[in-house]
Short mmCIF file of C-alpha atoms in Angstrom, two decimals:
data_model
loop_
_atom_site.label_atom_id
_atom_site.label_comp_id
_atom_site.label_asym_id
_atom_site.label_seq_id
_atom_site.Cartn_x
_atom_site.Cartn_y
_atom_site.Cartn_z
CA MET I 1 -32.94 1.01 4.67
CA THR I 2 -36.54 2.19 4.36
CA ALA I 3 -37.03 4.94 1.82
CA THR I 4 -38.83 8.11 2.82
CA VAL I 5 -40.43 10.24 0.10
CA HIS I 6 -40.53 14.00 0.57
CA GLN I 7 -42.69 16.29 -1.53
CA LEU I 8 -41.77 19.52 -3.31
CA ASN I 9 -44.22 21.79 -1.55
CA ARG I 10 -42.31 23.84 0.98
CA ARG I 11 -43.55 27.18 2.30
CA PRO I 12 -42.15 29.76 2.89
CA ALA I 13 -39.69 30.27 0.04
CA PRO I 14 -36.80 27.80 0.24
CA SER I 15 -33.23 28.97 0.63
CA LEU I 16 -29.64 27.77 0.39
CA GLU I 17 -29.06 29.14 3.89
CA PRO I 18 -29.46 25.78 5.68
CA MET I 19 -26.80 24.21 3.45
CA MET I 20 -24.53 27.24 3.74
CA SER I 21 -24.78 27.12 7.53
CA LEU I 22 -24.26 23.36 7.58
CA VAL I 23 -20.97 23.53 5.66
CA ALA I 24 -19.72 26.98 6.73
CA ASP I 25 -16.60 25.77 8.54
CA ASP I 26 -15.70 23.33 5.78
CA MET I 27 -16.30 26.01 3.17
CA HIS I 28 -13.73 28.26 4.85
CA ALA I 29 -11.20 25.47 4.37
CA VAL I 30 -12.26 25.04 0.73
CA ASN I 31 -11.95 28.77 0.08
CA SER I 32 -8.43 28.68 1.49
CA VAL I 33 -7.52 25.91 -0.96
CA ILE I 34 -9.11 27.84 -3.84
CA LEU I 35 -7.22 31.03 -2.95
CA GLU I 36 -3.92 29.19 -2.58
CA ARG I 37 -4.19 27.14 -5.77
CA MET I 38 -5.28 29.93 -8.09
CA GLN I 39 -2.03 31.77 -7.39
CA SER I 40 0.67 31.98 -10.04
CA LYS I 41 3.85 33.94 -10.70
CA ILE I 42 2.02 35.21 -13.81
CA PRO I 43 -0.10 38.04 -12.33
CA LEU I 44 -2.84 37.86 -14.98
CA ILE I 45 -3.84 34.35 -13.85
CA PRO I 46 -4.94 35.11 -10.27
CA GLU I 47 -6.30 38.47 -11.41
CA LEU I 48 -8.58 36.96 -14.03
CA ALA I 49 -9.48 33.85 -12.03
CA GLY I 50 -10.19 35.95 -8.97
CA HIS I 51 -12.57 38.15 -10.94
CA LEU I 52 -14.85 35.20 -11.63
CA ILE I 53 -14.35 33.25 -8.40
CA ALA I 54 -15.07 36.36 -6.32
CA GLY I 55 -18.02 37.32 -8.51
CA GLY I 56 -20.82 36.44 -6.13
CA GLY I 57 -21.55 32.87 -7.12
CA LYS I 58 -23.16 30.63 -4.53
CA ARG I 59 -20.58 27.85 -5.02
CA MET I 60 -23.38 25.36 -5.00
CA ARG I 61 -21.36 22.50 -6.48
CA PRO I 62 -18.57 22.43 -3.85
CA MET I 63 -21.19 22.96 -1.15
CA LEU I 64 -22.93 19.82 -2.40
CA THR I 65 -19.70 17.86 -1.96
CA LEU I 66 -19.42 19.12 1.60
CA ALA I 67 -23.11 18.62 2.43
CA CYS I 68 -23.09 15.05 1.10
CA ALA I 69 -20.01 14.32 3.22
CA GLU I 70 -21.91 15.70 6.20
CA LEU I 71 -24.88 13.49 5.33
CA LEU I 72 -22.55 10.48 5.48
CA GLU I 73 -20.93 11.72 8.71
CA TYR I 74 -17.48 11.71 7.10
CA PRO I 75 -15.00 12.87 9.78
CA GLY I 76 -11.94 13.65 7.62
CA THR I 77 -10.74 16.53 5.45
CA ARG I 78 -10.13 14.97 2.02
CA HIS I 79 -13.33 16.50 0.71
CA HIS I 80 -11.92 20.03 1.13
CA LYS I 81 -9.45 19.71 -1.73
CA LEU I 82 -11.94 17.78 -3.81
CA ALA I 83 -14.61 20.43 -3.36
CA ALA I 84 -12.03 23.00 -4.51
CA ALA I 85 -11.32 20.80 -7.54
CA VAL I 86 -15.05 20.76 -8.33
CA GLU I 87 -15.18 24.56 -8.16
CA PHE I 88 -12.13 24.89 -10.41
CA ILE I 89 -13.73 22.62 -13.01
CA HIS I 90 -16.91 24.69 -12.86
CA THR I 91 -15.03 28.00 -13.07
CA ALA I 92 -12.95 26.79 -16.01
CA THR I 93 -16.07 25.78 -17.92
CA LEU I 94 -17.64 29.20 -17.23
CA LEU I 95 -14.58 30.98 -18.64
CA HIS I 96 -14.70 28.83 -21.76
CA ASP I 97 -18.49 29.12 -22.10
CA ASP I 98 -18.41 32.91 -22.00
CA VAL I 99 -15.90 32.93 -24.85
CA VAL I 100 -17.96 30.49 -26.92
CA ASP I 101 -21.20 32.38 -26.25
CA GLY I 102 -19.70 35.86 -26.52
CA SER I 103 -21.33 36.72 -23.20
CA GLY I 104 -20.98 40.20 -21.76
CA LEU I 105 -22.35 39.69 -18.26
CA ARG I 106 -22.11 36.98 -15.62
CA ARG I 107 -23.60 37.41 -12.13
CA GLY I 108 -24.18 41.05 -12.98
CA ARG I 109 -20.53 41.81 -13.77
CA LYS I 110 -18.59 42.09 -17.01
CA THR I 111 -17.28 38.71 -18.09
CA ALA I 112 -13.56 38.01 -18.09
CA ASN I 113 -13.48 37.74 -21.88
CA ILE I 114 -14.86 41.28 -22.17
CA ILE I 115 -12.23 42.67 -19.78
CA TRP I 116 -9.14 40.63 -20.69
CA GLY I 117 -10.07 39.13 -24.06
CA ASN I 118 -10.89 35.66 -25.32
CA SER I 119 -7.34 34.30 -25.42
CA ALA I 120 -6.62 35.09 -21.78
CA SER I 121 -9.98 33.63 -20.67
CA VAL I 122 -9.40 30.34 -22.49
CA LEU I 123 -5.85 29.98 -21.19
CA VAL I 124 -6.74 30.77 -17.57
CA GLY I 125 -9.59 28.28 -17.87
CA ASP I 126 -6.99 25.72 -18.94
CA PHE I 127 -4.88 26.66 -15.91
CA LEU I 128 -7.82 26.06 -13.56
CA PHE I 129 -8.55 22.70 -15.16
CA SER I 130 -4.92 21.75 -14.54
CA ARG I 131 -5.13 22.85 -10.92
CA SER I 132 -8.24 20.73 -10.45
CA PHE I 133 -6.39 17.65 -11.69
CA GLU I 134 -3.48 18.37 -9.38
CA LEU I 135 -5.91 18.36 -6.46
CA MET I 136 -7.47 15.08 -7.61
CA VAL I 137 -4.07 13.42 -7.89
CA GLU I 138 -3.07 14.67 -4.43
CA ASP I 139 -6.14 12.96 -3.00
CA GLY I 140 -4.66 9.66 -4.12
CA SER I 141 -7.90 7.85 -4.97
CA LEU I 142 -8.07 6.44 -8.48
CA LYS I 143 -11.84 6.15 -8.10
CA VAL I 144 -12.19 9.86 -7.29
CA LEU I 145 -9.89 10.68 -10.20
CA LYS I 146 -11.98 8.54 -12.52
CA ILE I 147 -15.27 10.15 -11.43
CA LEU I 148 -14.08 13.75 -11.74
CA SER I 149 -12.01 13.27 -14.88
CA ASN I 150 -14.91 11.50 -16.56
CA ALA I 151 -17.22 14.36 -15.55
CA SER I 152 -14.77 16.85 -17.10
CA ALA I 153 -14.78 14.93 -20.38
CA VAL I 154 -18.57 14.60 -20.38
CA ILE I 155 -18.99 18.35 -19.75
CA ALA I 156 -16.76 19.13 -22.75
CA GLU I 157 -18.74 16.67 -24.89
CA GLY I 158 -21.97 18.34 -23.77
CA GLU I 159 -20.70 21.78 -24.73
CA VAL I 160 -19.65 20.55 -28.18
CA ASN I 161 -23.01 18.80 -28.55
CA GLN I 162 -24.77 22.06 -27.72
CA LEU I 163 -22.60 23.94 -30.20
CA THR I 164 -23.50 21.54 -33.01
CA ALA I 165 -27.19 21.87 -32.12
CA GLN I 166 -27.07 25.67 -32.10
CA ARG I 167 -29.49 27.31 -34.54
CA ARG I 168 -31.06 23.93 -35.36
CA ILE I 169 -34.77 24.27 -34.74
CA ASP I 170 -35.24 20.55 -35.39
CA THR I 171 -33.47 19.69 -32.12
CA ASP I 172 -35.82 17.49 -30.11
CA GLU I 173 -36.41 17.12 -26.38
CA GLU I 174 -34.36 13.92 -26.11
CA HIS I 175 -31.34 15.62 -27.69
CA TYR I 176 -31.78 18.64 -25.44
CA LEU I 177 -31.89 16.49 -22.29
CA GLU I 178 -28.77 14.69 -23.49
CA ILE I 179 -27.01 18.06 -23.80
CA ILE I 180 -27.94 19.40 -20.36
CA GLY I 181 -27.36 16.01 -18.76
CA ALA I 182 -23.76 16.33 -19.91
CA LYS I 183 -22.94 20.03 -19.71
CA THR I 184 -24.64 20.73 -16.38
CA ALA I 185 -25.81 17.60 -14.56
CA ALA I 186 -22.57 15.60 -14.87
CA LEU I 187 -20.65 17.89 -12.50
CA PHE I 188 -23.52 18.03 -9.99
CA ALA I 189 -23.56 14.22 -9.99
CA ALA I 190 -19.80 13.87 -9.60
CA ALA I 191 -19.65 16.52 -6.87
CA CYS I 192 -22.11 14.50 -4.79
CA ARG I 193 -20.79 11.03 -5.59
CA ILE I 194 -17.17 11.66 -4.57
CA SER I 195 -18.31 12.25 -0.99
CA ALA I 196 -19.47 8.64 -0.80
CA VAL I 197 -16.07 7.51 -2.08
CA VAL I 198 -14.06 9.42 0.53
CA ALA I 199 -16.51 8.27 3.23
CA GLU I 200 -15.92 4.68 2.04
CA ARG I 201 -19.61 3.95 1.56
CA ASP I 202 -20.95 1.18 -0.67
CA GLU I 203 -21.85 1.55 -4.32
CA ALA I 204 -25.57 1.82 -3.57
CA GLN I 205 -24.99 5.03 -1.62
CA GLU I 206 -22.58 6.30 -4.28
CA LEU I 207 -25.24 5.79 -6.93
CA ALA I 208 -27.95 7.35 -4.76
CA LEU I 209 -25.90 10.53 -4.37
CA ASP I 210 -25.03 10.47 -8.07
CA CYS I 211 -28.77 10.23 -8.83
CA TYR I 212 -29.52 13.10 -6.45
CA GLY I 213 -26.90 15.37 -8.02
CA ARG I 214 -27.75 14.43 -11.61
CA ASN I 215 -31.46 15.13 -11.24
CA LEU I 216 -30.78 18.33 -9.33
CA GLY I 217 -28.47 19.45 -12.14
CA ILE I 218 -31.11 18.78 -14.80
CA ALA I 219 -33.73 20.65 -12.77
CA PHE I 220 -31.30 23.53 -12.24
CA GLN I 221 -30.62 23.87 -15.98
CA LEU I 222 -34.30 23.58 -16.93
CA VAL I 223 -35.06 26.49 -14.62
CA ASP I 224 -32.14 28.49 -16.07
CA ASP I 225 -33.47 27.93 -19.58
CA ALA I 226 -36.98 28.97 -18.57
CA ILE I 227 -35.95 32.16 -16.81
CA ASP I 228 -33.91 33.26 -19.82
CA TYR I 229 -37.33 34.12 -21.26
CA SER I 230 -39.26 34.99 -18.11
CA SER I 231 -36.86 37.09 -16.03
CA ASP I 232 -34.78 40.23 -16.43
CA GLU I 233 -31.09 41.09 -16.55
CA LYS I 234 -30.99 42.34 -12.96
CA THR I 235 -32.53 39.15 -11.61
CA MET I 236 -30.47 36.78 -13.76
CA GLY I 237 -27.15 38.59 -13.51
CA LYS I 238 -26.59 38.07 -17.23
CA ASP I 239 -27.82 39.60 -20.46
CA ALA I 240 -31.55 38.95 -20.83
CA GLY I 241 -32.42 36.80 -23.83
CA ASP I 242 -28.89 35.47 -24.36
CA ASP I 243 -30.15 32.01 -25.31
CA PHE I 244 -32.63 33.49 -27.79
CA ARG I 245 -30.04 35.67 -29.54
CA ASP I 246 -27.45 32.88 -29.55
CA GLY I 247 -29.87 30.57 -31.30
CA LYS I 248 -29.87 28.00 -28.50
CA VAL I 249 -32.72 25.53 -28.84
CA THR I 250 -33.70 24.98 -25.23
CA LEU I 251 -36.78 23.15 -23.96
CA PRO I 252 -39.06 26.22 -23.91
CA VAL I 253 -38.28 26.78 -27.61
CA ILE I 254 -38.70 23.08 -28.46
CA LEU I 255 -42.15 23.04 -26.82
CA GLY I 256 -43.16 26.44 -28.20
CA TYR I 257 -42.17 25.49 -31.75
CA ALA I 258 -43.95 22.13 -31.59
CA ARG I 259 -47.17 23.78 -30.39
CA GLY I 260 -47.11 26.76 -32.76
CA ASP I 261 -49.17 27.31 -35.90
CA ASP I 262 -47.52 27.82 -39.28
CA GLU I 263 -46.91 31.53 -38.71
CA GLN I 264 -45.40 30.93 -35.27
CA LYS I 265 -43.21 28.13 -36.60
CA ARG I 266 -41.94 30.49 -39.31
CA PHE I 267 -41.07 33.05 -36.63
CA TRP I 268 -39.13 30.46 -34.61
CA ARG I 269 -37.24 29.25 -37.67
CA ASP I 270 -36.21 32.83 -38.48
CA ALA I 271 -35.37 33.65 -34.88
CA ILE I 272 -33.23 30.58 -34.21
CA ALA I 273 -31.48 31.11 -37.56
CA GLY I 274 -30.45 34.56 -36.28
CA HIS I 275 -32.76 36.72 -38.41
CA ARG I 276 -35.07 37.91 -35.60
CA THR I 277 -32.96 39.07 -32.63
CA SER I 278 -34.31 42.50 -31.64
CA ASP I 279 -35.80 43.33 -28.26
CA GLU I 280 -39.22 43.29 -29.93
CA ASP I 281 -38.54 39.82 -31.31
CA LEU I 282 -37.50 38.61 -27.86
CA ALA I 283 -40.69 40.05 -26.35
CA HIS I 284 -42.74 38.32 -29.06
CA ALA I 285 -40.92 35.03 -28.44
CA THR I 286 -41.67 35.29 -24.73
CA ARG I 287 -45.37 35.95 -25.41
CA LEU I 288 -45.52 32.88 -27.67
CA LEU I 289 -43.88 30.72 -25.00
CA GLU I 290 -46.33 31.96 -22.39
CA GLN I 291 -49.35 31.48 -24.67
CA THR I 292 -48.39 27.90 -25.55
CA GLY I 293 -47.55 27.00 -21.95
CA ALA I 294 -43.95 26.21 -22.90
CA ILE I 295 -42.37 28.05 -19.97
CA ALA I 296 -44.85 26.63 -17.46
CA ASP I 297 -44.30 23.10 -18.75
CA THR I 298 -40.52 23.51 -18.69
CA LEU I 299 -40.79 24.46 -15.03
CA GLU I 300 -43.11 21.52 -14.40
CA ARG I 301 -40.46 19.22 -15.84
CA ALA I 302 -37.93 20.88 -13.53
CA ARG I 303 -40.17 20.00 -10.60
CA HIS I 304 -40.32 16.42 -11.85
CA TYR I 305 -36.53 16.10 -11.89
CA GLY I 306 -36.34 17.90 -8.57
CA GLN I 307 -38.67 15.34 -7.04
CA ARG I 308 -36.49 12.56 -8.44
CA ALA I 309 -33.48 14.17 -6.77
CA ILE I 310 -35.29 14.31 -3.44
CA ASN I 311 -36.48 10.72 -3.78
CA ALA I 312 -32.87 9.60 -4.29
CA LEU I 313 -32.17 10.67 -0.70
CA GLY I 314 -34.96 8.47 0.65
CA GLY I 315 -32.62 5.78 1.97
CA PHE I 316 -30.52 8.15 4.06
CA PRO I 317 -31.35 8.97 7.69
CA GLY I 318 -32.99 12.27 8.53
CA GLY I 319 -31.18 15.22 10.04
CA LYS I 320 -29.86 18.67 9.22
CA ALA I 321 -27.75 17.50 6.27
CA LYS I 322 -30.60 15.67 4.55
CA ALA I 323 -32.99 18.56 5.18
CA ALA I 324 -30.48 21.02 3.73
CA LEU I 325 -29.97 18.88 0.62
CA ILE I 326 -33.74 18.64 0.11
CA GLU I 327 -34.15 22.40 0.51
CA ALA I 328 -31.33 22.99 -2.00
CA VAL I 329 -33.48 21.22 -4.62
CA GLU I 330 -36.49 23.31 -3.69
CA PHE I 331 -34.37 26.48 -3.88
CA ALA I 332 -33.09 25.55 -7.36
CA ILE I 333 -36.67 25.35 -8.63
CA ALA I 334 -38.06 28.30 -6.66
CA ARG I 335 -35.63 30.67 -8.44
CA ALA I 336 -38.16 30.80 -11.28
CA TYR I 337 -41.07 31.99 -9.12
#
């Protein structure tokens, strides 16, 4: 195959609409699986799970599974249950993350842990993980099971890695990329790769889709970490400055700290240690990140990983599916602008 390189320079503003339209029929089938499998004779389980699943998320990860299957012209239906499994893994990690972070808002709504408490959120997250593994087993492919189960383990490792790095201003860029590569990019990669498995494509195409998803996931998280300092609560759908107050050392902070003078470094040490968490401190932190170019350079790195994701699709033939997957990358980055 001859690779075709596409550039990240689309105008007007990119959208997920092409991908949503591409997979609309398949997504109805996935939603039916999700609705069916989140049911339980214990009423709290579907009530709590439904709160998050119905909370306005774009369901980008399962859509990627469906869009990659479309790219490969897969004619079957196995990917419906697997896309649902991907969404359950993602939803379970969100429930657990909100407990760990003490978050109060997600997608503009109160988090499940605020409404039902931490214990219920953790246990329902466990339930959804279990449902995802049931769906994997029903598919019958050991290779699919290996890819998704490994992704689940890597995500958990990434979250623990992030927890141990919390409030450590000496965290470097390599460590940070290791964290987001695990906690975010691993599921993007697996969601894309399993489509090549069910379509019975060769390992080269599996790895190409894995590369696409992994780089998209890194770009997606880089943008998230940048807009935590450059956006507002209404736009983000979560509490503004959560990362700052939680003492998370994300790439904007790593760059801002490295470029700061002694006084600025002292501020960052105090802030990440939890001693400077007021709204005024957050505003000061944002000004420092803007002055040192830390936010702009974080977004430039996101564009770099986005371009790598697009390049990974170079060996696949053109068409609506490929165009939608390319625009999904551009959308992920354009959220910051």
